[in-house]
mmCIF file of C-alpha atoms and ligand atoms in Angstrom:
data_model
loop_
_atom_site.group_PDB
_atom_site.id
_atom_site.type_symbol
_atom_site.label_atom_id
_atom_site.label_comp_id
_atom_site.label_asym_id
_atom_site.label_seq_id
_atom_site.Cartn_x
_atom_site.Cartn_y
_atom_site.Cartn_z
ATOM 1 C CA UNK A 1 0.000 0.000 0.000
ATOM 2 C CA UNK A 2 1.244 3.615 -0.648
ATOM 3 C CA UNK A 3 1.700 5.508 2.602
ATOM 4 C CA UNK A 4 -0.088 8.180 3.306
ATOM 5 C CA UNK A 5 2.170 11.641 3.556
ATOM 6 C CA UNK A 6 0.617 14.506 5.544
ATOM 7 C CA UNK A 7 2.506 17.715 5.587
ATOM 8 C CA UNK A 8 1.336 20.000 8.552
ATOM 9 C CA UNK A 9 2.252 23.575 8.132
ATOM 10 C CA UNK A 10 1.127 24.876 11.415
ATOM 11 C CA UNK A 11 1.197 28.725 11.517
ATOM 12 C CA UNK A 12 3.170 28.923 8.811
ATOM 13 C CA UNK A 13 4.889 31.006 5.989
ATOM 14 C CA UNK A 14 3.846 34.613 6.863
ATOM 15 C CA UNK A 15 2.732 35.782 3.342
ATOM 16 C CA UNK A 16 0.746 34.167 0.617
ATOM 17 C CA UNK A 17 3.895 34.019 -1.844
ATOM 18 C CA UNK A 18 5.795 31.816 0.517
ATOM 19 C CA UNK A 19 2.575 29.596 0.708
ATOM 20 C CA UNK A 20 2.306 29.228 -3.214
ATOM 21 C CA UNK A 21 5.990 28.547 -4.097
ATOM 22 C CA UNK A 22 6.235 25.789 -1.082
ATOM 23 C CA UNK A 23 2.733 24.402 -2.598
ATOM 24 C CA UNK A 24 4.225 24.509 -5.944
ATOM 25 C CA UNK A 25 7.553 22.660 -4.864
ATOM 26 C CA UNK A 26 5.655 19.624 -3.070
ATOM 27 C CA UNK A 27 2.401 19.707 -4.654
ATOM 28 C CA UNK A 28 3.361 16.719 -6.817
ATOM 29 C CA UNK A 29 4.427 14.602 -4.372
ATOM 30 C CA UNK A 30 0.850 13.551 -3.782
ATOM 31 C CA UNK A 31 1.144 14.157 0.045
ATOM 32 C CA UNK A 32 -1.887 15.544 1.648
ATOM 33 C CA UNK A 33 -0.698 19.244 2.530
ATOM 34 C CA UNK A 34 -2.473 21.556 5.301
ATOM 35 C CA UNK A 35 -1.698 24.865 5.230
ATOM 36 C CA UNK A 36 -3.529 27.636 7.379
ATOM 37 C CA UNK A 37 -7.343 28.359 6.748
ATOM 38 C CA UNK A 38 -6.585 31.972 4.501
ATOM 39 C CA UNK A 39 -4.072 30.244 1.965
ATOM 40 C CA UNK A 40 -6.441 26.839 1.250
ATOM 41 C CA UNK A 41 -8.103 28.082 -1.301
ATOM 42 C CA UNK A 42 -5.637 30.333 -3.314
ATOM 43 C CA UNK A 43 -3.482 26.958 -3.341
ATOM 44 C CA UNK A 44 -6.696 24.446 -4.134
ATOM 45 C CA UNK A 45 -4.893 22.223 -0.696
ATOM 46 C CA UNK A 46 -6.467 19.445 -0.012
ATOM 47 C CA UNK A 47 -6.149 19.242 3.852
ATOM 48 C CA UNK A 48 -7.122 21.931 6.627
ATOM 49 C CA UNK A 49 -5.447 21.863 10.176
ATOM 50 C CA UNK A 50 -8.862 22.306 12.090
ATOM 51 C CA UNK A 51 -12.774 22.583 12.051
ATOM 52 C CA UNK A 52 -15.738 23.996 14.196
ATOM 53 C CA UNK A 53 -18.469 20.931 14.623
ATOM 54 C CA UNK A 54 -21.439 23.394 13.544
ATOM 55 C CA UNK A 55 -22.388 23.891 9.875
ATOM 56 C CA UNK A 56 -23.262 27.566 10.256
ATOM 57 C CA UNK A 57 -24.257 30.056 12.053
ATOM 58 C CA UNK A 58 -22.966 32.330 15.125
ATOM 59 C CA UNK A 59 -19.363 31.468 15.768
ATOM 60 C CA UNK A 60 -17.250 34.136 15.000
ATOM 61 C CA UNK A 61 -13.901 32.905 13.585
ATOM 62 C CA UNK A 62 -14.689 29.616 13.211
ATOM 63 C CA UNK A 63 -14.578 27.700 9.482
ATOM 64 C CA UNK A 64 -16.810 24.603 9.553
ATOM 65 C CA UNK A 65 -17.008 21.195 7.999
ATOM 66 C CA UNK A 66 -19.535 21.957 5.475
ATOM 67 C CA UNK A 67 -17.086 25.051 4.149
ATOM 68 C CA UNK A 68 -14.227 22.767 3.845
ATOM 69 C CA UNK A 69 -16.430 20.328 2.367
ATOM 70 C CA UNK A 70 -17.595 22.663 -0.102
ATOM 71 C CA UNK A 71 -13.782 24.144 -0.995
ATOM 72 C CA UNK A 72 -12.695 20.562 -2.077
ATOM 73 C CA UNK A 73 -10.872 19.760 0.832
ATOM 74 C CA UNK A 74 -10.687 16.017 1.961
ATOM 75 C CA UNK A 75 -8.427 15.916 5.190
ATOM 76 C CA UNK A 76 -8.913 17.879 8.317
ATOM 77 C CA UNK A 77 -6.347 17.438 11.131
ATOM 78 C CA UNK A 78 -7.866 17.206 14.368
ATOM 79 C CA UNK A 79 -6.858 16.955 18.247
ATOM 80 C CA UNK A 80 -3.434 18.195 17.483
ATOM 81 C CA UNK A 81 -1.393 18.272 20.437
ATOM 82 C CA UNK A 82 -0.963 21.965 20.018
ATOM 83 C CA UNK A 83 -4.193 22.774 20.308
ATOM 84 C CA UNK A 84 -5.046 20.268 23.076
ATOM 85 C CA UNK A 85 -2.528 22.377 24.877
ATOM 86 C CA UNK A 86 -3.236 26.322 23.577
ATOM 87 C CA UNK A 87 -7.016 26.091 22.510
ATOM 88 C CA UNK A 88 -8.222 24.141 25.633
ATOM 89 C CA UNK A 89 -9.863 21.144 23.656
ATOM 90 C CA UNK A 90 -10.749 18.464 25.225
ATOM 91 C CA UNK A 91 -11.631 14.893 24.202
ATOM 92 C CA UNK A 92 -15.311 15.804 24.131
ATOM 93 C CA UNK A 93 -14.597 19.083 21.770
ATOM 94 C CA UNK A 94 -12.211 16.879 19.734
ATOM 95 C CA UNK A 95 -14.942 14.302 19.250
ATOM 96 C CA UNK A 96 -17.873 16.719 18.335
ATOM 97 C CA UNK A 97 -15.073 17.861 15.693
ATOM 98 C CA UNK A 98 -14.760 14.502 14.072
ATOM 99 C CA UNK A 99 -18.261 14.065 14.338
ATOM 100 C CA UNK A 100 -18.805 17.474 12.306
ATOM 101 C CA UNK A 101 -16.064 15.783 9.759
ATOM 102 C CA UNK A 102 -17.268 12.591 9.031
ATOM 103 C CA UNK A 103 -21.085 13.620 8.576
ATOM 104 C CA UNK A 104 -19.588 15.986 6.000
ATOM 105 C CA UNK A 105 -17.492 13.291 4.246
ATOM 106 C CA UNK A 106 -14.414 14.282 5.322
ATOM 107 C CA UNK A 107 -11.150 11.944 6.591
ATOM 108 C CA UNK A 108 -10.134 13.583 9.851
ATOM 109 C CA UNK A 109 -7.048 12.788 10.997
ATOM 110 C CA UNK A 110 -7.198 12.567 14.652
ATOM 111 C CA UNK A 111 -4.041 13.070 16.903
ATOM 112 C CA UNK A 112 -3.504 11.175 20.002
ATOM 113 C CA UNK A 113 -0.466 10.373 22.243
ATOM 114 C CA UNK A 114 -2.285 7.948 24.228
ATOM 115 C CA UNK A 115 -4.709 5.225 23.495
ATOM 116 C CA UNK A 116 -7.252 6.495 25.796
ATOM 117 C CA UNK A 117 -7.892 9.651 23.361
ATOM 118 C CA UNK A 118 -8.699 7.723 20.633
ATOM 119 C CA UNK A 119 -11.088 5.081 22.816
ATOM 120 C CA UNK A 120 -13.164 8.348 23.996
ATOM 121 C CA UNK A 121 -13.955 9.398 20.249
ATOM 122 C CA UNK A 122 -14.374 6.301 18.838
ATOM 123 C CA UNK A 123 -16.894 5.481 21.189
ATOM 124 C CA UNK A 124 -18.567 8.396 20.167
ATOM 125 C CA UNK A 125 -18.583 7.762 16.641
ATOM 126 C CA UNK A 126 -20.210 4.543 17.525
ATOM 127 C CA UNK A 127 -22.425 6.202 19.338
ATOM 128 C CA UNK A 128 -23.871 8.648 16.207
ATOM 129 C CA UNK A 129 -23.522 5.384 14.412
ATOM 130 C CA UNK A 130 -20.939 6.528 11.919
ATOM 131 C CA UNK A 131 -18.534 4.622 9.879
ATOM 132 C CA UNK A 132 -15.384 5.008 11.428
ATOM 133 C CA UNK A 133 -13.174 3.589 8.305
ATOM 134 C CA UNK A 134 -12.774 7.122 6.664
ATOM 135 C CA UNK A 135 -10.744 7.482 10.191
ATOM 136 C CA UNK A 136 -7.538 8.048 9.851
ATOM 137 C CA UNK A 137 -5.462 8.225 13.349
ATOM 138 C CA UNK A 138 -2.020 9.642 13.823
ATOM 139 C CA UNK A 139 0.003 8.716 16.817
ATOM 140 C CA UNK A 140 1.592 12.060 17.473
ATOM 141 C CA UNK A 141 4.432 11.129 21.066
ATOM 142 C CA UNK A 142 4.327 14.543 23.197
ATOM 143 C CA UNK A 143 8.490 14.342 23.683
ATOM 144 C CA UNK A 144 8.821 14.384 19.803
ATOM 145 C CA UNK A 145 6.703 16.907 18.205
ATOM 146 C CA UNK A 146 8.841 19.681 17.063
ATOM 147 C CA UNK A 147 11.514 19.030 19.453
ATOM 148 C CA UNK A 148 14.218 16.840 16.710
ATOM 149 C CA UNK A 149 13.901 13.979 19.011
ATOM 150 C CA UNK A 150 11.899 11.529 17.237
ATOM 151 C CA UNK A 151 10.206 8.410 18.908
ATOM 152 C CA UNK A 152 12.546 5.303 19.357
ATOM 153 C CA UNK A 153 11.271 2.554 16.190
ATOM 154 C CA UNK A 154 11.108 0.379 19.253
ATOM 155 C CA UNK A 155 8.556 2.150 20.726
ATOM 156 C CA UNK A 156 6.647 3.531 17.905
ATOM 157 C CA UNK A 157 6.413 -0.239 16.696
ATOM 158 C CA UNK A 158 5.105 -1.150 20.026
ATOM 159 C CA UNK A 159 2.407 1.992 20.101
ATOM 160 C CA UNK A 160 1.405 0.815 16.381
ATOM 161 C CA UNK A 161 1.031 -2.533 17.992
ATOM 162 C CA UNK A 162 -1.437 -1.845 20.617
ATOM 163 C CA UNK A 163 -3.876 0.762 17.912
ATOM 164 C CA UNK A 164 -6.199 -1.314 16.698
ATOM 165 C CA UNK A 165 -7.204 0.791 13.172
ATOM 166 C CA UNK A 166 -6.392 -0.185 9.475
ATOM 167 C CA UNK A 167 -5.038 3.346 9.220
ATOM 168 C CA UNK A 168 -2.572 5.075 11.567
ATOM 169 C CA UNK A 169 0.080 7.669 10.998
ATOM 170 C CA UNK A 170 3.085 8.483 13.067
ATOM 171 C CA UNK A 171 4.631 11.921 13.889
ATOM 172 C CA UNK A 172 6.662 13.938 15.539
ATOM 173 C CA UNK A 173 10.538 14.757 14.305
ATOM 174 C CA UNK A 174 10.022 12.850 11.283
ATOM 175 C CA UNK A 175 12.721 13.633 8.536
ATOM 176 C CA UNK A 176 14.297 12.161 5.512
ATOM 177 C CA UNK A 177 16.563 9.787 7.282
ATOM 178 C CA UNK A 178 13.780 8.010 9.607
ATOM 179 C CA UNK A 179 10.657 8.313 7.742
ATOM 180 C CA UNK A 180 11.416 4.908 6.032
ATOM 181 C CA UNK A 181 11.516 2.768 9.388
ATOM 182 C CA UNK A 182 8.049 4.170 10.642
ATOM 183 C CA UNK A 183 7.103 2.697 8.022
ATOM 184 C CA UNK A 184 8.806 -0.195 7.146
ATOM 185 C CA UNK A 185 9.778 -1.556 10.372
ATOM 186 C CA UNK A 186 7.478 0.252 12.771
ATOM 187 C CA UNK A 187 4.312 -0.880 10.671
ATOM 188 C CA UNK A 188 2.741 2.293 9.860
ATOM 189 C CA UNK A 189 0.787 3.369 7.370
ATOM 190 C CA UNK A 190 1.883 7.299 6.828
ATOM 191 C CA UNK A 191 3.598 10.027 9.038
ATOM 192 C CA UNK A 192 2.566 13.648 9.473
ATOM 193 C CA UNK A 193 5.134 15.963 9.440
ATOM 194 C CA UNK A 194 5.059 19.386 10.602
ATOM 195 C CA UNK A 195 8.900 21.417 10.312
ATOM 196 C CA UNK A 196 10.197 19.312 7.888
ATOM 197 C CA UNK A 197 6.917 20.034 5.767
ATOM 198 C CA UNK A 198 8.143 23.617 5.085
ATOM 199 C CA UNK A 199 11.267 22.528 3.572
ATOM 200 C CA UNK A 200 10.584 21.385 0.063
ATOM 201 C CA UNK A 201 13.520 19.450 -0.660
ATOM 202 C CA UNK A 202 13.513 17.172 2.948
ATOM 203 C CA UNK A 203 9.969 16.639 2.200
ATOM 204 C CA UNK A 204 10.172 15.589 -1.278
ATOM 205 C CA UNK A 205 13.044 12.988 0.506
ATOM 206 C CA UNK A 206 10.354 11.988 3.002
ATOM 207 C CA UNK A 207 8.090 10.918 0.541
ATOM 208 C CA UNK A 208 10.148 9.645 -2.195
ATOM 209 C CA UNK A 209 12.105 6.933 1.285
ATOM 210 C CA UNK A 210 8.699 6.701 3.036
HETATM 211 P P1 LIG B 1 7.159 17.976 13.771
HETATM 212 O O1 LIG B 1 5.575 18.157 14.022
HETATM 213 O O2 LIG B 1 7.304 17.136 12.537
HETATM 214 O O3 LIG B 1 7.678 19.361 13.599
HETATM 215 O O4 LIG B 1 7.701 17.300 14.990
HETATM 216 C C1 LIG B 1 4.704 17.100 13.822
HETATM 217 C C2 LIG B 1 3.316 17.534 14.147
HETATM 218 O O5 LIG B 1 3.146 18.323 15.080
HETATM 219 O O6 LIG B 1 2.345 17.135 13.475
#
């Protein structure tokens, strides 16, 4: 199976110039790229970083399923770490998320670093009675994200293991020289990578080893 490559842009280039030549550079790779909300559609991405579970309505700032839906988008990150720890959300926002996602017929991507964060929404989705195979999860290790000190193989393998889902990513410090052995050894099926994502040439090595 061809892994699935998910480049996570975070907060990031500062101008819409930076965001088209970086989209230009790794577009082909066939990686799903997320760049902020404002540059999505100027680039025609097919991935968004977060969502609001209503459709419409009164929620100032907020971009929902339905929008992202209706842009073309297919892949919606969701429970990142990062905003776990800035935004406040919980498991129970996180699930009403991927709710909001799945009804609309997107694939969210939902982050976890433990198992019990992925138990809490799928027993939710069970519980709207939704099909839970356009799921994709990404085990995202606290200690590794953005800090250059990727998970042991060891470990990641053993994390893998113990996820019982057809589809899980792994990330956190992934680059060109270790994206392979997620993979290959570790068992899984992708990897989302967020700094290396901004750097067209180490991505394009990321995907071409992974
Ligand atoms: P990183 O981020 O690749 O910079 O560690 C991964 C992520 O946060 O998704």
């Amino acid at each position: 199976m061809k892994s699935l490559i998910v480049a996570n842009w975070k907060m990031n280039p500062a101008t819409l110039q930076e965001a088209k030549v970086l989209f230009d550079q790794t577009k082909n790779t066939g990686a799903v790229i997320c760049p902020p909300y404002i540059y999505i559609m100027a680039l025609g991405a097919n991935g968004a970083q977060d969502l609001f579970w209503e459709d419409a309505g009164p929620y100032t700032g907020e971009v929902s399923a339905l929008m992202l839906k209706n842009l073309g988008v297919e892949y919606v990150i969701l429970g990142h770490s990062e905003r776990r720890k800035y935004q406040k959300e919980t498991n129970e926002i996180i699930a009403k998320k991927i709710i909001a996602a799945l009804k609309n017929g997107l694939k969210p991507i939902l982050c976890i670093d433990k198992i019990s964060q992925l138990n809490f929404v799928v027993k939710e989705i069970e519980n709207c009675k939704l099909e839970i195979k356009n799921l994709v999860v990404a085990y995202e290790p606290l200690f590794a994200i953005g800090t250059g000190k990727p998970c042991s193989i060891e470990k990641a393998k053993k994390m893998r293991d113990s996820i019982k889902h057809p589809v899980v990513l792994y990330g956190g410090s992934v680059n060109s020289q270790n994206a392979a052995d997620y993979i290959n050894q570790a068992g899984f099926q992708g990897l989302l990578v967020g700094g290396a994502s901004l750097k067209a040439q180490e991505f394009i090595a990321i995907v071409k080893n992974a």
